[in-house]
Short mmCIF file of C-alpha atoms in Angstrom, two decimals:
data_model
loop_
_atom_site.label_atom_id
_atom_site.label_comp_id
_atom_site.label_asym_id
_atom_site.label_seq_id
_atom_site.Cartn_x
_atom_site.Cartn_y
_atom_site.Cartn_z
CA UNK Q 1395 52.74 21.97 123.30
CA UNK Q 1396 55.62 24.19 122.34
CA UNK Q 1397 53.45 27.28 122.73
CA UNK Q 1398 52.76 26.33 126.35
CA UNK Q 1399 56.48 26.25 127.15
CA UNK Q 1400 56.95 29.55 125.35
CA UNK Q 1401 54.13 31.12 127.34
CA UNK Q 1402 55.58 29.85 130.61
CA UNK Q 1403 58.99 31.30 129.73
CA UNK Q 1404 57.50 34.68 128.80
CA UNK Q 1405 55.43 34.86 131.99
CA UNK Q 1406 58.44 33.86 134.04
CA UNK Q 1407 60.52 36.61 132.47
CA UNK Q 1408 57.76 39.17 132.96
CA UNK Q 1409 57.21 38.05 136.52
CA UNK Q 1410 60.90 38.27 137.22
CA UNK Q 1411 61.04 41.76 135.74
CA UNK Q 1412 58.08 42.82 137.88
CA UNK Q 1413 59.70 41.49 141.05
CA UNK Q 1414 62.94 43.23 140.13
CA UNK Q 1415 61.07 46.51 139.67
CA UNK Q 1416 59.33 46.14 143.02
CA UNK Q 1417 62.64 45.39 144.76
CA UNK Q 1418 64.41 48.30 143.05
CA UNK Q 1419 61.60 50.74 143.92
CA UNK Q 1420 61.59 49.67 147.57
CA UNK Q 1421 65.36 50.13 147.72
CA UNK Q 1422 65.14 53.63 146.24
CA UNK Q 1423 67.07 52.57 143.15
CA UNK Q 1424 64.54 53.94 140.65
CA UNK Q 1425 65.21 57.53 141.75
CA UNK Q 1426 68.37 59.53 141.07
CA UNK Q 1427 70.66 60.22 144.02
CA UNK Q 1428 70.66 63.58 145.79
CA UNK Q 1429 73.70 64.93 143.95
CA UNK Q 1430 71.99 64.41 140.60
CA UNK Q 1431 68.66 65.79 141.85
CA UNK Q 1432 70.38 68.91 143.15
CA UNK Q 1433 72.01 69.38 139.78
CA UNK Q 1434 68.60 69.14 138.13
CA UNK Q 1435 66.40 71.11 140.50
CA UNK Q 1436 68.45 73.49 142.65
CA UNK Q 1437 68.14 77.12 141.53
CA UNK Q 1438 71.04 79.52 140.98
CA UNK Q 1439 70.05 81.21 144.27
CA UNK Q 1440 69.67 77.93 146.21
CA UNK Q 1441 71.29 77.57 149.60
CA UNK Q 1442 71.43 74.65 152.05
CA UNK Q 1443 71.60 74.84 155.84
CA UNK Q 1444 71.24 72.31 158.65
CA UNK Q 1445 68.62 73.33 161.22
CA UNK Q 1446 67.55 71.12 164.13
CA UNK Q 1447 69.11 68.12 162.43
CA UNK Q 1448 67.30 68.77 159.16
CA UNK Q 1449 68.98 69.78 155.93
CA UNK Q 1450 66.95 72.64 154.51
CA UNK Q 1451 66.97 73.89 150.94
CA UNK Q 1452 66.00 77.57 150.76
CA UNK Q 1453 66.17 80.67 148.57
CA UNK Q 1454 66.51 84.22 149.92
CA UNK Q 1455 66.32 87.08 147.41
CA UNK Q 1456 65.27 90.70 147.04
CA UNK Q 1457 65.26 93.57 149.53
CA UNK Q 1458 62.61 95.19 151.68
CA UNK Q 1459 59.91 93.87 154.04
CA UNK Q 1460 60.17 90.08 154.33
CA UNK Q 1461 57.67 87.66 152.80
CA UNK Q 1462 58.02 83.98 153.76
CA UNK Q 1463 56.41 81.47 151.37
CA UNK Q 1464 55.28 77.95 152.38
CA UNK Q 1465 54.38 75.51 149.60
CA UNK Q 1466 51.74 72.78 149.81
CA UNK Q 1467 51.86 68.98 149.81
CA UNK Q 1468 54.06 67.30 147.19
CA UNK Q 1469 55.37 70.70 146.03
CA UNK Q 1470 58.64 72.52 146.48
CA UNK Q 1471 59.98 76.06 146.58
CA UNK Q 1472 60.18 75.90 142.78
CA UNK Q 1473 56.42 76.39 142.55
CA UNK Q 1474 56.85 79.98 143.82
CA UNK Q 1475 58.95 81.16 140.85
CA UNK Q 1476 56.31 83.60 139.54
CA UNK Q 1477 55.70 85.01 143.01
CA UNK Q 1478 59.41 85.49 143.68
CA UNK Q 1479 59.94 87.24 140.34
CA UNK Q 1480 57.14 89.73 141.02
CA UNK Q 1481 57.71 90.32 144.74
CA UNK Q 1482 61.49 90.58 144.91
CA UNK Q 1483 61.53 94.03 143.31
CA UNK Q 1484 59.98 95.48 146.50
CA UNK Q 1485 60.26 92.69 149.07
CA UNK Q 1486 62.76 90.25 150.48
CA UNK Q 1487 61.33 86.86 149.51
CA UNK Q 1488 62.29 83.73 151.46
CA UNK Q 1489 61.07 80.27 150.54
CA UNK Q 1490 62.14 76.79 151.59
CA UNK Q 1491 61.37 73.16 150.86
CA UNK Q 1492 59.28 71.70 153.66
CA UNK Q 1493 61.00 68.39 154.50
CA UNK Q 1494 60.80 65.72 153.21
CA UNK Q 1495 59.64 67.57 150.09
CA UNK Q 1496 61.81 69.16 147.42
CA UNK Q 1497 65.51 68.96 148.23
CA UNK Q 1498 65.17 69.20 152.01
CA UNK Q 1499 65.72 66.23 154.33
CA UNK Q 1500 64.05 65.63 157.72
CA UNK Q 1501 65.83 64.49 160.86
CA UNK Q 1502 65.46 60.90 162.06
CA UNK Q 1503 62.29 60.43 164.10
CA UNK Q 1504 60.70 63.64 162.91
CA UNK Q 1505 58.01 65.65 164.71
CA UNK Q 1506 55.35 64.00 166.85
CA UNK Q 1507 52.57 66.40 165.87
CA UNK Q 1508 51.57 67.72 162.42
CA UNK Q 1509 52.69 71.26 161.68
CA UNK Q 1510 55.18 71.39 164.56
CA UNK Q 1511 58.24 70.86 162.34
CA UNK Q 1512 57.17 73.67 159.99
CA UNK Q 1513 56.64 76.08 162.87
CA UNK Q 1514 60.00 75.21 164.40
CA UNK Q 1515 61.68 75.61 161.02
CA UNK Q 1516 60.13 79.04 160.56
CA UNK Q 1517 61.70 80.12 163.85
CA UNK Q 1518 65.05 78.48 163.10
CA UNK Q 1519 65.37 79.73 159.52
CA UNK Q 1520 64.29 83.30 160.25
CA UNK Q 1521 66.72 83.41 163.18
CA UNK Q 1522 69.53 82.19 160.93
CA UNK Q 1523 68.67 84.85 158.35
CA UNK Q 1524 68.27 87.61 160.98
CA UNK Q 1525 64.59 88.17 160.23
CA UNK Q 1526 62.40 89.45 163.05
CA UNK Q 1527 59.03 90.18 161.40
CA UNK Q 1528 57.52 88.98 158.15
CA UNK Q 1529 54.42 88.35 156.10
CA UNK Q 1530 53.64 84.62 156.13
CA UNK Q 1531 52.07 82.89 153.11
CA UNK Q 1532 50.80 79.31 153.18
CA UNK Q 1533 49.04 77.47 150.37
CA UNK Q 1534 47.07 74.21 150.49
CA UNK Q 1535 48.35 71.97 153.34
CA UNK Q 1536 50.78 74.73 154.42
CA UNK Q 1537 47.72 76.62 155.64
CA UNK Q 1538 47.86 74.48 158.77
CA UNK Q 1539 51.29 75.68 160.02
CA UNK Q 1540 50.76 79.18 158.60
CA UNK Q 1541 47.51 79.75 160.49
CA UNK Q 1542 48.90 78.12 163.64
CA UNK Q 1543 52.07 80.20 163.57
CA UNK Q 1544 50.26 83.48 162.89
CA UNK Q 1545 47.77 82.75 165.68
CA UNK Q 1546 50.43 81.87 168.23
CA UNK Q 1547 53.15 84.35 167.22
CA UNK Q 1548 51.44 87.65 166.30
CA UNK Q 1549 54.56 89.47 167.51
CA UNK Q 1550 56.48 88.08 164.54
CA UNK Q 1551 53.86 88.11 161.77
CA UNK Q 1552 52.88 91.39 160.11
CA UNK Q 1553 50.21 89.66 158.04
CA UNK Q 1554 49.20 86.19 156.89
CA UNK Q 1555 47.99 84.92 153.50
CA UNK Q 1556 46.09 81.64 153.40
CA UNK Q 1557 45.63 80.36 149.84
CA UNK Q 1558 43.29 77.47 149.03
CA UNK Q 1559 43.65 75.92 152.47
CA UNK Q 1560 41.66 73.29 154.34
CA UNK Q 1561 39.79 74.72 157.32
CA UNK Q 1562 38.53 71.45 158.72
CA UNK Q 1563 39.20 67.71 158.68
CA UNK Q 1564 39.42 66.22 155.19
CA UNK Q 1565 37.53 63.02 154.43
CA UNK Q 1566 39.11 60.50 152.00
CA UNK Q 1567 37.41 60.50 148.60
CA UNK Q 1568 39.17 57.65 146.81
CA UNK Q 1569 35.93 56.50 145.17
CA UNK Q 1570 35.75 59.78 143.25
CA UNK Q 1571 39.28 59.53 141.85
CA UNK Q 1572 39.81 58.55 138.20
CA UNK Q 1573 40.28 54.81 137.70
CA UNK Q 1574 43.78 55.34 136.29
CA UNK Q 1575 44.82 57.28 139.38
CA UNK Q 1576 43.38 54.69 141.75
CA UNK Q 1577 45.27 52.01 139.84
CA UNK Q 1578 48.48 54.03 140.09
CA UNK Q 1579 48.06 54.53 143.84
CA UNK Q 1580 47.53 50.78 144.26
CA UNK Q 1581 50.72 50.09 142.34
CA UNK Q 1582 52.49 52.55 144.60
CA UNK Q 1583 51.68 50.39 147.63
CA UNK Q 1584 53.45 47.44 146.03
CA UNK Q 1585 56.41 49.65 145.20
CA UNK Q 1586 56.88 50.91 148.73
CA UNK Q 1587 55.45 54.37 148.01
CA UNK Q 1588 57.33 54.98 144.75
CA UNK Q 1589 54.95 56.38 142.10
CA UNK Q 1590 55.36 56.31 138.32
CA UNK Q 1591 55.17 59.53 136.32
CA UNK Q 1592 51.63 58.93 135.07
CA UNK Q 1593 50.35 59.26 138.65
CA UNK Q 1594 51.88 62.73 139.01
CA UNK Q 1595 50.60 63.74 135.59
CA UNK Q 1596 47.04 62.95 136.70
CA UNK Q 1597 47.53 64.71 140.04
CA UNK Q 1598 48.70 67.87 138.28
CA UNK Q 1599 45.95 67.72 135.67
CA UNK Q 1600 43.31 67.47 138.41
CA UNK Q 1601 44.70 70.47 140.28
CA UNK Q 1602 45.54 72.89 137.47
CA UNK Q 1603 42.92 74.81 135.50
CA UNK Q 1604 45.37 75.50 132.67
CA UNK Q 1605 46.22 72.03 131.30
CA UNK Q 1606 49.01 73.43 129.10
CA UNK Q 1607 51.08 73.94 132.25
CA UNK Q 1608 51.21 70.17 132.82
CA UNK Q 1609 54.37 69.70 130.75
CA UNK Q 1610 56.53 66.55 130.61
CA UNK Q 1611 59.25 68.52 132.40
CA UNK Q 1612 56.92 69.46 135.28
CA UNK Q 1613 55.66 65.87 135.57
CA UNK Q 1614 59.23 64.57 135.69
CA UNK Q 1615 60.13 67.11 138.39
CA UNK Q 1616 57.22 66.09 140.60
CA UNK Q 1617 57.98 62.39 140.11
CA UNK Q 1618 61.69 62.85 140.87
CA UNK Q 1619 61.29 64.98 143.98
CA UNK Q 1620 58.36 63.08 145.48
CA UNK Q 1621 59.94 59.69 144.86
CA UNK Q 1622 63.06 61.04 146.56
CA UNK Q 1623 60.93 61.69 149.66
CA UNK Q 1624 59.96 58.01 149.81
CA UNK Q 1625 63.47 56.98 150.86
CA UNK Q 1626 63.81 59.65 153.58
CA UNK Q 1627 62.92 59.35 157.31
CA UNK Q 1628 59.21 59.47 158.05
CA UNK Q 1629 57.53 61.81 160.58
CA UNK Q 1630 56.73 60.53 164.04
CA UNK Q 1631 53.00 60.72 163.38
CA UNK Q 1632 50.64 59.25 160.80
CA UNK Q 1633 49.44 62.01 158.45
CA UNK Q 1634 45.66 62.10 158.06
CA UNK Q 1635 42.91 64.42 156.94
CA UNK Q 1636 41.87 64.84 160.57
CA UNK Q 1637 44.93 66.97 161.36
CA UNK Q 1638 43.46 69.91 159.41
CA UNK Q 1639 40.75 70.30 162.04
CA UNK Q 1640 43.30 72.38 163.97
CA UNK Q 1641 42.95 75.22 161.46
CA UNK Q 1642 39.28 75.64 162.37
CA UNK Q 1643 40.49 76.36 165.92
CA UNK Q 1644 43.32 78.70 164.86
CA UNK Q 1645 41.40 80.98 162.47
CA UNK Q 1646 39.35 82.70 165.23
CA UNK Q 1647 42.60 83.34 167.14
CA UNK Q 1648 44.10 85.37 164.28
CA UNK Q 1649 44.58 89.03 165.14
CA UNK Q 1650 47.08 89.96 162.44
CA UNK Q 1651 45.92 91.27 159.02
CA UNK Q 1652 44.66 88.24 157.08
CA UNK Q 1653 44.13 87.66 153.36
CA UNK Q 1654 42.32 84.60 152.11
CA UNK Q 1655 43.50 84.19 148.52
CA UNK Q 1656 41.39 81.70 146.62
CA UNK Q 1657 41.15 80.07 143.21
CA UNK Q 1658 37.75 80.26 141.54
CA UNK Q 1659 38.20 76.75 140.13
CA UNK Q 1660 39.50 74.96 143.21
CA UNK Q 1661 37.67 71.62 143.26
CA UNK Q 1662 39.33 70.63 146.54
CA UNK Q 1663 38.10 73.58 148.59
CA UNK Q 1664 35.41 75.57 146.74
CA UNK Q 1665 35.04 79.32 147.18
CA UNK Q 1666 31.33 79.21 148.05
CA UNK Q 1667 31.89 76.82 150.94
CA UNK Q 1668 35.44 76.57 152.28
CA UNK Q 1669 36.61 80.10 151.48
CA UNK Q 1670 33.48 81.81 152.77
CA UNK Q 1671 33.48 79.71 155.94
CA UNK Q 1672 37.15 80.49 156.43
CA UNK Q 1673 36.57 84.23 156.04
CA UNK Q 1674 33.76 84.15 158.59
CA UNK Q 1675 35.94 82.23 161.05
CA UNK Q 1676 38.96 84.58 160.91
CA UNK Q 1677 39.15 86.65 164.07
CA UNK Q 1678 41.15 89.56 162.66
CA UNK Q 1679 39.42 92.89 162.12
CA UNK Q 1680 41.55 93.36 159.01
CA UNK Q 1681 40.54 90.47 156.77
CA UNK Q 1682 39.67 90.03 153.11
CA UNK Q 1683 38.89 87.38 150.53
CA UNK Q 1684 40.31 87.77 147.03
CA UNK Q 1685 39.28 85.26 144.35
CA UNK Q 1686 41.45 84.55 141.30
CA UNK Q 1687 39.48 83.57 138.20
CA UNK Q 1688 40.51 80.70 135.89
CA UNK Q 1689 42.75 79.10 138.48
CA UNK Q 1690 42.87 75.65 140.11
CA UNK Q 1691 43.98 74.34 143.48
CA UNK Q 1692 47.74 74.63 142.84
CA UNK Q 1693 47.61 78.42 142.62
CA UNK Q 1694 51.36 79.25 142.54
CA UNK Q 1695 51.81 77.07 139.45
CA UNK Q 1696 48.47 77.60 137.75
CA UNK Q 1697 48.05 81.37 138.00
CA UNK Q 1698 51.29 82.43 139.63
CA UNK Q 1699 51.61 85.87 138.11
CA UNK Q 1700 48.00 86.95 138.65
CA UNK Q 1701 47.85 85.63 142.21
CA UNK Q 1702 51.21 87.22 143.05
CA UNK Q 1703 50.04 90.61 141.81
CA UNK Q 1704 46.86 90.30 143.89
CA UNK Q 1705 48.88 89.39 146.96
CA UNK Q 1706 51.36 92.19 146.35
CA UNK Q 1707 48.56 94.76 146.30
CA UNK Q 1708 47.60 93.60 149.79
CA UNK Q 1709 51.22 93.53 150.97
CA UNK Q 1710 51.64 97.11 149.74
CA UNK Q 1711 48.57 98.16 151.71
CA UNK Q 1712 49.78 96.41 154.84
CA UNK Q 1713 53.17 98.09 154.45
CA UNK Q 1714 51.53 101.51 154.12
CA UNK Q 1715 48.99 100.66 156.87
CA UNK Q 1716 46.13 102.14 154.86
CA UNK Q 1717 42.46 101.56 155.81
CA UNK Q 1718 40.90 98.11 155.44
CA UNK Q 1719 39.33 97.32 152.05
CA UNK Q 1720 35.96 95.58 151.52
CA UNK Q 1721 35.87 91.99 152.74
CA UNK Q 1722 35.29 90.35 149.38
CA UNK Q 1723 36.67 91.18 145.96
CA UNK Q 1724 37.22 89.35 142.71
CA UNK Q 1725 40.23 89.36 140.40
#
């Protein structure tokens, strides 16, 4: 019965290792500390400022009319690199990590309503940087605060770009996720929210049309920064797909020039349904839909240069205040 004893020993060791991993993940010990993460992921132009009790990581570069960029869920200001490179020759480009994402940190307690923190941060950061008016860009989940801010503060927004956004409540679709991803998400529950790299690799692969952009370095970045967020204070509300229903109410209130910038290959929010419905709902007289071919949901990463050039053409028109172009065009 020697093999039985050996098996018991092996299982005991493996079980102990598993329990150790779970404990370490829940304690935040599987993720590098903030000093190391800053060394890895801060940019040469990175700055940090405390606003309303939150430590905000931001980048401010270029000169000219101001463009403020808001990234989507699980992203960071790093995803706007192509946009910043193209726009900063003619525009002042400001981008920040929406806490708890990237290298920003939320205050204890957090906001009580979704989108409120982002809107407050827009006011606080632009005041700190002496910015009065700006073009506001929001992609994916950032469409919620971008549309809400533009609808409620038209005096401050010269134009708004909504890229691949939700325009209504989102229903969970776990049954349609790949088995490997569902398994990874289940593991994450045991680990207190910490997610192994293979989960982020699948997430990126599902949301990028160009699979060659899903590099080991990008996967590591997303794992590092999102696992960092697990150990930070949580918001005062429970995030859910229902919160995006607000955007359906805000779109008709828009009166500023509005560009819906969409990816042709966005499986989350298809052009033929979500984008067209969004365009019809926008209340602005100056509105357009531009579709970027061969591009997935995470537009700034997947087709950053092409989408930035399309956006810049609209920014240039807004700056010159030339007549409105046709409502729908294709890049």
